[in-house]
């Protein structure tokens, strides 16, 4: 049931229908293990969709506690370790083990390449790298060893698949340290406009309560079966789903690789009730079901965010799955959910808004020039002041100050409106961040790589609207002295230095760029001109 409010300006006060619990991730797992000791907590789903190992809540806690003691004998509270792996049970176990030992996890996308991984390890000051040998052709052990070479802070590189060996390889601690709910538990690297990712430092309290409020609004209970298809390196996988499941006491299927055909089969075989996915995942599931129908009648709830969710997609999901749908909005810096629709919201609210704020969350729409709250339905920057806000950006006080103002308001960089009921709509972005399939990309990083190519004189990377991905990456470039260069060469150059998803899919050569008076490239003009047909997209063979 939505909050009954009648606002007079675009400010939504924190609602106190739910309380903020002051517990740590480890304490929460212990509580759930006591309450549901024999209930299945975690089931491994491999790349082929086959169920493997499983843990009850008691087994999950004891396994995590045993590992925590071993880690506490090797690392001190507050030290940071990078976890570089796809979705596996070991990811879940080390998440809780580090939380129990007061160690901070730094998450890393398994698709990262050498330069990107080294930056995350070095900037975070990680003292160890936990990884797997390879994933989907990415030679992770080889890259990991190279990335750590010369980094004096890194003491160990550990195989995440051999966690059971750790307790026997060093003297474990006799007891676990005292961990406070306000302590940092995780650093997640998120996109920015400076050319380098920023590490958002998140606390036990912010991640746990946010996941609980999100799961509560979905009305998840202990008898639900939740398929975790979201990446564990993101707050969606390790936060919203993992911590949502632990706090409701339900079963979580940890899915190693998102394959729509496999996921549809999992829904049928395991009677899955709940799924969180970005819009591109939902489109893929619909397409898979159309080709090979299976019984998906167990599905009760879909939720989606990370990109604008098209109304037609929502209607199709509800039609095919006969389930409820919840649209949500958030960002890594807010742990991550800010607003969410209710299960009984109208189809118009679900399709055209991002819902009302979660409990204990102040949201305001503020004028970009004056920082004052705008009137109802006025466009401004979406700002948040709540328990869920990050502690700050790791070792980056200037960026933290830019993000969180003196009154504690975190500025999201997104533009939106709020109506008298407190329902929020997204209208655009202050920053030129590209959201491709729910994953944030920042143009400066891609531009910086391309500018290293000797033939590139100028380059602008912009987001181009796309029906499937929400946005795709468009690269507009000018070469030195107009020298010819193959798009294939530029494409391969990006692939050699960046994750595959960061490689542009649209390539356009330009003779000159639209500029401001201060000689800054006007990216919004480029985007508009491309959509009007002013630029010709080149194929990889050109």
Coordinates of C-alpha atoms in Angstrom, one line a residue:
X1 CA 0.0 0.0 0.0
X2 CA 1.5 3.3 -1.1
X3 CA 2.0 6.2 1.3
X4 CA -0.9 8.6 1.6
X5 CA 0.7 12.0 1.3
X6 CA -0.3 15.3 -0.2
X7 CA 2.9 17.2 -0.9
X8 CA 3.1 21.0 -1.7
X9 CA 6.6 20.9 -3.1
X10 CA 9.0 18.3 -4.5
X11 CA 10.1 17.1 -1.1
X12 CA 9.2 13.7 0.3
X13 CA 9.9 13.3 4.1
X14 CA 11.3 10.1 5.5
X15 CA 8.5 7.6 6.3
X16 CA 8.9 5.7 9.6
X17 CA 6.6 2.7 9.0
X18 CA 9.8 0.6 9.0
X19 CA 12.7 0.9 11.5
X20 CA 16.4 1.0 10.7
X21 CA 18.0 -2.1 12.2
X22 CA 21.5 -1.5 13.6
X23 CA 23.0 -4.9 12.8
X24 CA 25.9 -6.1 10.7
X25 CA 25.8 -8.6 7.8
X26 CA 27.4 -11.3 10.0
X27 CA 24.9 -10.7 12.8
X28 CA 22.0 -10.9 10.4
X29 CA 23.2 -14.2 9.0
X30 CA 23.6 -15.6 12.6
X31 CA 20.0 -14.5 13.4
X32 CA 18.6 -16.1 10.3
X33 CA 20.6 -19.3 11.0
X34 CA 19.1 -19.5 14.5
X35 CA 15.5 -18.9 13.2
X36 CA 15.7 -21.1 10.1
X37 CA 18.6 -23.6 10.8
X38 CA 17.4 -26.3 8.4
X39 CA 16.0 -24.2 5.7
X40 CA 17.9 -24.2 2.4
X41 CA 19.6 -20.9 2.0
X42 CA 21.7 -21.2 -1.1
X43 CA 21.7 -23.4 -4.2
X44 CA 24.5 -23.4 -6.8
X45 CA 23.3 -23.2 -10.5
X46 CA 26.1 -23.8 -13.0
X47 CA 26.5 -22.4 -16.5
X48 CA 24.3 -25.2 -17.9
X49 CA 21.5 -24.5 -15.4
X50 CA 22.2 -27.7 -13.3
X51 CA 21.8 -27.5 -9.6
X52 CA 24.9 -28.3 -7.6
X53 CA 25.9 -27.8 -4.0
X54 CA 23.5 -26.4 -1.4
X55 CA 23.7 -25.0 2.1
X56 CA 21.1 -24.6 4.8
X57 CA 21.2 -21.3 6.8
X58 CA 23.0 -23.0 9.6
X59 CA 25.6 -24.5 7.2
X60 CA 26.0 -21.2 5.5
X61 CA 26.7 -19.4 8.8
X62 CA 29.1 -22.0 10.1
X63 CA 31.0 -22.1 6.8
X64 CA 31.2 -18.3 6.7
X65 CA 32.2 -18.2 10.4
X66 CA 35.0 -20.7 9.9
X67 CA 36.4 -18.8 6.9
X68 CA 36.1 -15.5 8.9
X69 CA 38.3 -16.9 11.6
X70 CA 40.9 -17.9 9.0
X71 CA 40.7 -14.5 7.3
X72 CA 41.0 -12.7 10.6
X73 CA 44.3 -14.5 11.1
X74 CA 45.6 -13.1 7.9
X75 CA 44.0 -9.7 7.6
X76 CA 43.2 -6.9 10.1
X77 CA 39.8 -5.2 10.4
X78 CA 39.4 -2.5 7.9
X79 CA 41.8 -3.9 5.4
X80 CA 40.5 -4.3 1.8
X81 CA 40.5 -7.4 -0.4
X82 CA 39.3 -7.4 -4.0
X83 CA 36.9 -10.2 -5.1
X84 CA 37.1 -10.9 -8.8
X85 CA 34.7 -13.7 -9.8
X86 CA 31.4 -14.5 -11.5
X87 CA 28.4 -15.5 -9.4
X88 CA 29.3 -18.5 -7.3
X89 CA 28.5 -19.8 -3.8
X90 CA 32.0 -18.9 -2.8
X91 CA 31.2 -15.2 -3.6
X92 CA 28.3 -15.4 -1.1
X93 CA 30.4 -17.2 1.5
X94 CA 33.3 -14.7 1.4
X95 CA 30.9 -11.8 1.5
X96 CA 29.7 -12.9 4.9
X97 CA 33.1 -14.1 6.1
X98 CA 34.6 -10.8 5.4
X99 CA 31.7 -9.0 7.1
X100 CA 32.2 -11.2 10.2
X101 CA 36.0 -10.5 10.2
X102 CA 35.6 -6.7 9.7
X103 CA 37.3 -6.9 6.3
X104 CA 36.1 -4.7 3.4
X105 CA 35.3 -6.3 0.1
X106 CA 36.2 -4.5 -3.1
X107 CA 34.0 -5.8 -5.9
X108 CA 35.3 -6.3 -9.5
X109 CA 33.5 -7.2 -12.7
X110 CA 34.9 -10.5 -14.1
X111 CA 35.0 -8.9 -17.5
X112 CA 37.7 -6.4 -16.5
X113 CA 40.9 -6.3 -18.3
X114 CA 44.4 -5.6 -17.0
X115 CA 44.3 -1.8 -16.8
X116 CA 40.9 -1.7 -15.3
X117 CA 41.6 -4.4 -12.7
X118 CA 44.9 -2.8 -11.7
X119 CA 43.2 0.5 -11.2
X120 CA 40.6 -1.0 -8.8
X121 CA 43.2 -2.9 -6.8
X122 CA 45.6 0.0 -6.5
X123 CA 43.1 2.8 -5.9
X124 CA 41.3 0.8 -3.2
X125 CA 44.6 -0.2 -1.5
X126 CA 43.6 -3.8 -1.5
X127 CA 46.0 -6.2 0.2
X128 CA 44.8 -9.4 -1.5
X129 CA 43.0 -10.5 -4.7
X130 CA 40.6 -13.4 -4.6
X131 CA 39.9 -14.7 -8.1
X132 CA 39.0 -17.7 -10.3
X133 CA 41.2 -19.1 -13.1
X134 CA 39.0 -17.9 -16.0
X135 CA 35.5 -17.0 -16.9
X136 CA 34.0 -16.9 -20.4
X137 CA 37.4 -16.9 -22.1
X138 CA 38.8 -14.2 -19.9
X139 CA 42.1 -15.5 -18.5
X140 CA 41.5 -14.0 -15.0
X141 CA 44.4 -15.7 -13.1
X142 CA 46.9 -14.5 -15.8
X143 CA 45.5 -11.0 -15.8
X144 CA 45.2 -10.9 -12.0
X145 CA 48.9 -11.8 -11.5
X146 CA 49.9 -9.2 -14.0
X147 CA 47.7 -6.5 -12.5
X148 CA 49.1 -7.1 -9.0
X149 CA 52.7 -7.1 -10.2
X150 CA 54.6 -4.2 -8.6
X151 CA 51.7 -3.3 -6.2
X152 CA 53.4 -3.3 -2.8
X153 CA 50.2 -3.4 -0.8
X154 CA 49.1 -6.8 -2.3
X155 CA 50.3 -9.6 -0.1
X156 CA 48.3 -12.5 -1.6
X157 CA 46.5 -13.8 -4.7
X158 CA 44.1 -16.5 -3.6
X159 CA 41.9 -18.9 -5.6
X160 CA 38.3 -18.3 -4.7
X161 CA 37.5 -21.9 -5.5
X162 CA 39.9 -23.1 -2.9
X163 CA 38.4 -21.3 0.1
X164 CA 38.2 -24.5 2.1
X165 CA 42.1 -24.7 2.1
X166 CA 42.5 -21.3 3.7
X167 CA 41.8 -22.4 7.3
X168 CA 44.6 -24.9 7.0
X169 CA 47.1 -22.7 5.4
X170 CA 47.7 -20.2 8.3
X171 CA 46.9 -19.9 12.0
X172 CA 43.3 -18.8 12.3
X173 CA 42.2 -16.1 14.8
X174 CA 40.8 -17.4 18.1
X175 CA 38.0 -15.0 18.0
X176 CA 36.4 -12.5 15.7
X177 CA 36.7 -8.7 16.1
X178 CA 33.9 -6.4 17.1
X179 CA 32.3 -5.0 14.0
X180 CA 30.0 -2.0 14.1
X181 CA 27.0 -1.6 11.8
X182 CA 28.3 1.8 10.6
X183 CA 31.7 0.3 9.6
X184 CA 32.4 0.0 5.9
X185 CA 31.7 -3.5 4.5
X186 CA 32.1 -2.9 0.8
X187 CA 33.6 -0.7 -1.9
X188 CA 31.9 -0.7 -5.2
X189 CA 33.4 1.2 -8.2
X190 CA 30.9 3.3 -10.1
X191 CA 31.1 5.5 -13.1
X192 CA 31.9 9.1 -13.0
X193 CA 32.8 12.1 -15.2
X194 CA 36.5 12.4 -14.3
X195 CA 37.7 9.6 -16.5
X196 CA 38.2 7.2 -13.6
X197 CA 35.7 5.1 -11.6
X198 CA 35.1 6.2 -8.0
X199 CA 34.9 3.7 -5.2
X200 CA 31.6 4.1 -3.2
X201 CA 32.2 3.0 0.4
X202 CA 29.0 1.3 1.8
X203 CA 28.3 0.3 5.4
X204 CA 26.7 -2.8 6.9
X205 CA 23.7 -0.7 8.0
X206 CA 23.1 0.9 4.6
X207 CA 23.2 -2.3 2.5
X208 CA 21.2 -4.4 5.0
X209 CA 18.4 -2.0 5.6
X210 CA 18.1 -1.1 1.9
X211 CA 17.8 -4.7 0.9
X212 CA 15.2 -5.4 3.6
X213 CA 13.1 -2.4 2.7
X214 CA 13.2 -3.4 -1.0
X215 CA 12.3 -7.0 -0.2
X216 CA 9.5 -5.9 2.1
X217 CA 8.0 -3.8 -0.6
X218 CA 8.1 -6.8 -2.9
X219 CA 6.3 -8.7 -0.1
X220 CA 8.9 -11.5 -0.2
X221 CA 8.6 -14.1 2.5
X222 CA 10.4 -17.3 3.7
X223 CA 8.6 -19.5 1.3
X224 CA 9.8 -17.7 -1.8
X225 CA 12.5 -19.0 -4.2
X226 CA 14.6 -16.1 -5.5
X227 CA 16.8 -16.7 -8.6
X228 CA 19.8 -14.3 -8.4
X229 CA 20.7 -13.5 -12.0
X230 CA 22.2 -10.2 -11.2
X231 CA 26.0 -9.8 -10.9
X232 CA 27.4 -10.2 -7.4
X233 CA 30.0 -7.5 -8.1
X234 CA 27.1 -5.0 -8.1
X235 CA 24.8 -3.9 -5.3
X236 CA 21.9 -5.6 -7.0
X237 CA 23.4 -9.1 -6.7
X238 CA 25.4 -9.0 -3.4
X239 CA 23.1 -6.5 -1.8
X240 CA 19.4 -6.4 -2.9
X241 CA 19.1 -10.1 -3.7
X242 CA 21.6 -11.8 -1.4
X243 CA 20.8 -9.7 1.7
X244 CA 17.1 -9.6 0.8
X245 CA 17.0 -13.4 0.9
X246 CA 18.9 -13.6 4.1
X247 CA 16.6 -11.2 5.9
X248 CA 13.4 -12.9 4.7
X249 CA 14.8 -16.4 5.2
X250 CA 14.0 -17.5 1.6
X251 CA 16.0 -19.8 -0.7
X252 CA 18.4 -18.1 -3.2
X253 CA 19.5 -19.8 -6.4
X254 CA 22.9 -18.3 -7.3
X255 CA 23.0 -18.4 -11.1
X256 CA 26.6 -18.4 -12.5
X257 CA 25.7 -17.0 -16.0
X258 CA 22.6 -15.3 -17.3
X259 CA 21.3 -17.4 -20.2
X260 CA 17.7 -16.7 -20.9
X261 CA 16.9 -20.3 -22.0
X262 CA 18.6 -21.7 -18.8
X263 CA 16.8 -19.2 -16.6
X264 CA 13.4 -20.1 -18.0
X265 CA 14.2 -23.8 -17.4
X266 CA 15.3 -22.9 -13.8
X267 CA 12.0 -21.1 -13.2
X268 CA 10.1 -24.2 -14.2
X269 CA 12.3 -26.8 -12.4
X270 CA 12.8 -24.9 -9.1
X271 CA 9.4 -23.1 -9.0
X272 CA 11.1 -19.7 -8.8
X273 CA 8.9 -17.0 -7.4
X274 CA 11.0 -13.8 -7.5
X275 CA 13.5 -12.3 -10.0
X276 CA 15.3 -9.0 -10.2
X277 CA 16.7 -8.2 -13.7
X278 CA 17.6 -5.2 -15.8
X279 CA 15.3 -4.6 -18.9
X280 CA 17.6 -6.3 -21.4
X281 CA 17.4 -9.5 -19.3
X282 CA 13.6 -9.3 -19.3
X283 CA 13.5 -8.9 -23.1
X284 CA 15.7 -11.9 -23.5
X285 CA 13.5 -14.0 -21.2
X286 CA 10.4 -13.1 -23.3
X287 CA 12.2 -14.0 -26.5
X288 CA 13.4 -17.3 -25.1
X289 CA 9.8 -18.2 -23.9
X290 CA 8.4 -17.4 -27.3
X291 CA 10.8 -19.9 -28.9
X292 CA 10.5 -22.6 -26.3
X293 CA 7.6 -22.3 -23.8
X294 CA 8.0 -23.7 -20.3
X295 CA 5.8 -23.5 -17.2
X296 CA 6.5 -20.2 -15.5
X297 CA 3.4 -20.1 -13.4
X298 CA 5.4 -20.0 -10.2
X299 CA 6.6 -16.5 -10.9
X300 CA 5.0 -14.0 -8.5
X301 CA 7.2 -10.9 -8.8
X302 CA 9.5 -9.3 -11.3
X303 CA 11.3 -6.1 -10.4
X304 CA 13.6 -4.1 -12.7
X305 CA 15.6 -0.9 -12.7
X306 CA 19.1 0.2 -13.8
X307 CA 17.7 1.7 -17.0
X308 CA 14.3 3.1 -18.1
X309 CA 11.8 0.2 -18.3
X310 CA 9.6 0.6 -21.4
X311 CA 5.9 0.4 -20.7
X312 CA 5.4 -2.2 -23.4
X313 CA 8.0 -4.4 -21.8
X314 CA 6.2 -4.2 -18.5
X315 CA 2.9 -5.1 -20.1
X316 CA 4.4 -8.1 -21.9
X317 CA 6.1 -9.4 -18.7
X318 CA 2.8 -9.2 -16.9
X319 CA 0.9 -10.9 -19.8
X320 CA 3.4 -13.7 -20.3
X321 CA 4.2 -14.4 -16.6
X322 CA 0.9 -13.4 -15.1
X323 CA 2.9 -11.8 -12.3
X324 CA 3.3 -8.5 -10.5
X325 CA 5.9 -6.0 -11.6
X326 CA 7.8 -3.4 -9.6
X327 CA 9.9 -0.7 -11.2
X328 CA 12.6 0.8 -9.1
X329 CA 15.3 3.4 -9.2
X330 CA 18.6 3.8 -7.4
X331 CA 22.4 4.0 -7.7
X332 CA 25.4 2.4 -6.2
X333 CA 26.0 5.4 -3.9
X334 CA 22.6 4.8 -2.2
X335 CA 23.1 1.1 -1.5
X336 CA 21.3 1.2 -4.1
X337 CA 17.4 1.6 -4.1
X338 CA 15.9 5.0 -3.7
X339 CA 12.3 4.6 -5.0
X340 CA 10.2 1.6 -5.9
X341 CA 6.6 0.9 -6.9
X342 CA 4.2 -1.0 -4.7
X343 CA 2.7 -4.4 -5.7
X344 CA -0.8 -2.9 -5.8
X345 CA 0.3 0.2 -7.9
X346 CA -1.7 0.9 -11.0
X347 CA -0.2 -0.1 -14.4
X348 CA 0.1 3.6 -15.2
X349 CA 2.3 4.2 -12.0
X350 CA 4.4 1.1 -12.8
X351 CA 4.9 2.0 -16.4
X352 CA 5.4 5.8 -16.1
X353 CA 7.0 6.4 -12.7
X354 CA 9.7 4.9 -10.5
X355 CA 7.5 4.7 -7.5
X356 CA 7.7 6.4 -4.1
X357 CA 10.8 6.5 -1.9
X358 CA 11.6 3.6 0.4
X359 CA 11.1 3.9 4.1
X360 CA 13.4 6.2 6.1
X361 CA 14.4 7.9 2.9
X362 CA 14.1 11.7 2.2
X363 CA 14.0 12.6 -1.5
X364 CA 13.9 16.0 -3.0
X365 CA 14.0 17.5 -6.5
X366 CA 16.3 20.5 -6.5
X367 CA 17.1 23.3 -8.8
X368 CA 20.5 22.9 -10.5
X369 CA 21.2 26.6 -10.1
X370 CA 20.0 27.4 -6.6
X371 CA 19.9 23.9 -4.9
X372 CA 16.4 24.8 -3.7
X373 CA 13.5 22.4 -3.8
X374 CA 11.4 22.9 -6.9
X375 CA 7.7 23.0 -7.1
X376 CA 5.5 20.0 -7.8
X377 CA 6.1 18.4 -11.2
X378 CA 9.1 20.8 -11.8
X379 CA 12.2 19.3 -13.3
X380 CA 15.3 19.3 -11.1
X381 CA 18.1 17.0 -9.8
X382 CA 17.0 14.0 -7.7
X383 CA 18.6 14.2 -4.3
X384 CA 18.6 11.8 -1.4
X385 CA 19.3 12.1 2.4
X386 CA 19.1 8.9 4.3
X387 CA 20.7 6.0 6.1
X388 CA 21.4 4.4 2.7
X389 CA 23.8 7.1 1.5
X390 CA 27.4 6.0 1.0
X391 CA 30.1 6.9 3.6
X392 CA 31.9 8.6 0.8
X393 CA 34.2 7.8 -2.2
X394 CA 37.3 5.9 -1.1
X395 CA 40.3 8.2 -0.8
X396 CA 38.6 10.9 -2.8
X397 CA 37.3 13.7 -0.5
X398 CA 36.8 16.2 -3.4
X399 CA 34.5 13.8 -5.2
X400 CA 32.6 13.1 -2.0
X401 CA 32.1 16.8 -1.3
X402 CA 30.8 17.2 -4.9
X403 CA 28.3 14.4 -4.4
X404 CA 27.1 15.1 -0.9
X405 CA 26.3 18.8 0.0
X406 CA 26.8 20.4 3.4
X407 CA 23.2 19.5 4.4
X408 CA 23.7 15.8 3.8
X409 CA 21.9 15.6 0.4
X410 CA 23.4 13.2 -2.0
X411 CA 23.1 14.6 -5.6
X412 CA 22.3 11.7 -7.9
X413 CA 23.1 13.5 -11.2
X414 CA 19.7 12.4 -12.5
X415 CA 16.9 14.8 -13.5
X416 CA 13.3 14.1 -12.5
X417 CA 10.0 15.3 -11.2
X418 CA 7.8 14.5 -8.2
X419 CA 4.0 14.8 -8.1
X420 CA 1.8 15.6 -5.1
X421 CA 1.7 11.9 -4.2
X422 CA 5.4 11.6 -3.9
X423 CA 5.8 9.5 -7.1
X424 CA 9.0 10.3 -9.0
X425 CA 9.7 10.3 -12.7
X426 CA 13.0 10.3 -14.5
X427 CA 13.4 12.9 -17.2
X428 CA 17.1 12.8 -18.0
X429 CA 20.6 13.0 -16.6
X430 CA 22.8 15.8 -15.5
X431 CA 25.8 13.8 -16.3
X432 CA 26.4 12.3 -19.8
X433 CA 26.7 8.8 -18.3
X434 CA 25.6 6.0 -20.7
X435 CA 23.4 3.3 -19.3
X436 CA 23.6 0.2 -21.5
X437 CA 21.4 -2.7 -20.4
X438 CA 21.3 -1.4 -16.9
X439 CA 25.1 -1.1 -16.6
X440 CA 26.7 2.4 -16.2
X441 CA 29.4 3.4 -18.7
X442 CA 31.3 6.7 -18.6
X443 CA 32.4 8.2 -21.9
X444 CA 35.6 9.7 -20.6
X445 CA 37.2 6.3 -19.9
X446 CA 36.5 5.1 -23.4
X447 CA 37.6 8.4 -24.9
X448 CA 40.9 8.3 -23.0
X449 CA 41.6 4.9 -24.4
X450 CA 40.8 5.9 -28.0
X451 CA 42.9 9.0 -27.6
X452 CA 45.9 6.8 -27.0
X453 CA 45.6 5.5 -30.6
X454 CA 48.2 7.5 -32.7
X455 CA 45.7 8.2 -35.5
X456 CA 42.9 9.7 -33.4
X457 CA 42.9 13.5 -33.1
X458 CA 39.5 14.0 -31.3
X459 CA 36.8 11.7 -30.1
X460 CA 33.4 12.0 -28.4
X461 CA 31.6 9.0 -27.0
X462 CA 27.8 9.5 -26.4
X463 CA 24.8 7.3 -25.6
X464 CA 22.5 6.6 -28.5
X465 CA 18.9 5.5 -27.7
X466 CA 18.3 1.8 -28.4
X467 CA 15.1 -0.3 -28.1
X468 CA 16.9 -3.4 -26.8
X469 CA 19.7 -1.9 -24.6
X470 CA 18.1 1.4 -23.6
X471 CA 21.3 3.0 -24.9
X472 CA 24.3 1.9 -26.9
X473 CA 27.7 3.4 -27.1
X474 CA 28.4 5.7 -30.1
X475 CA 31.9 6.8 -31.0
X476 CA 32.4 9.9 -33.1
X477 CA 36.0 10.5 -34.1
X478 CA 38.3 12.7 -36.1
X479 CA 41.7 11.4 -37.3
X480 CA 45.0 13.3 -37.6
X481 CA 45.1 15.1 -40.9
X482 CA 42.0 13.2 -41.9
X483 CA 44.0 10.0 -42.4
X484 CA 41.9 7.0 -43.2
X485 CA 41.6 4.3 -40.5
X486 CA 39.6 1.1 -40.4
X487 CA 36.8 1.0 -37.8
X488 CA 37.8 -2.6 -37.2
X489 CA 41.2 -1.4 -36.0
X490 CA 39.6 1.0 -33.5
X491 CA 37.1 -1.6 -32.4
X492 CA 39.9 -4.1 -31.8
X493 CA 42.0 -1.4 -30.0
X494 CA 39.1 -0.9 -27.5
X495 CA 38.7 -4.6 -27.0
X496 CA 42.4 -4.9 -26.2
X497 CA 42.1 -2.4 -23.4
X498 CA 38.5 -2.4 -22.1
X499 CA 35.8 -4.8 -21.1
X500 CA 33.8 -6.0 -24.1
X501 CA 30.6 -4.1 -23.1
X502 CA 32.5 -0.8 -23.1
X503 CA 33.4 -1.1 -26.8
X504 CA 31.3 1.2 -29.0
X505 CA 28.8 -0.4 -31.4
X506 CA 28.2 2.8 -33.5
X507 CA 31.2 4.4 -35.2
X508 CA 31.0 7.7 -37.1
X509 CA 33.9 9.7 -38.7
X510 CA 33.4 13.5 -38.5
X511 CA 35.3 16.3 -40.1
X512 CA 34.6 18.7 -37.2
X513 CA 32.7 18.7 -34.0
X514 CA 30.0 21.1 -32.8
X515 CA 31.7 23.2 -30.1
X516 CA 30.8 25.6 -27.3
X517 CA 32.4 29.0 -27.1
X518 CA 35.0 27.6 -24.8
X519 CA 35.8 24.8 -27.3
X520 CA 34.1 22.0 -25.5
X521 CA 32.4 19.3 -27.7
X522 CA 28.6 19.6 -27.5
X523 CA 27.7 16.0 -27.1
X524 CA 24.0 16.6 -26.9
X525 CA 24.2 18.2 -30.4
X526 CA 26.1 15.2 -31.7
X527 CA 23.4 12.9 -30.4
X528 CA 20.6 15.0 -31.8
X529 CA 22.3 15.3 -35.2
X530 CA 23.0 11.5 -35.4
X531 CA 19.3 10.8 -34.7
X532 CA 18.3 13.2 -37.5
X533 CA 20.6 11.4 -39.9
X534 CA 23.4 13.9 -40.1
X535 CA 26.1 11.3 -39.4
X536 CA 26.6 8.0 -41.2
X537 CA 27.4 5.0 -39.1
X538 CA 30.3 2.9 -40.4
X539 CA 30.5 -0.9 -40.5
X540 CA 33.5 -2.7 -39.0
X541 CA 34.8 -3.3 -42.5
X542 CA 35.0 0.4 -43.4

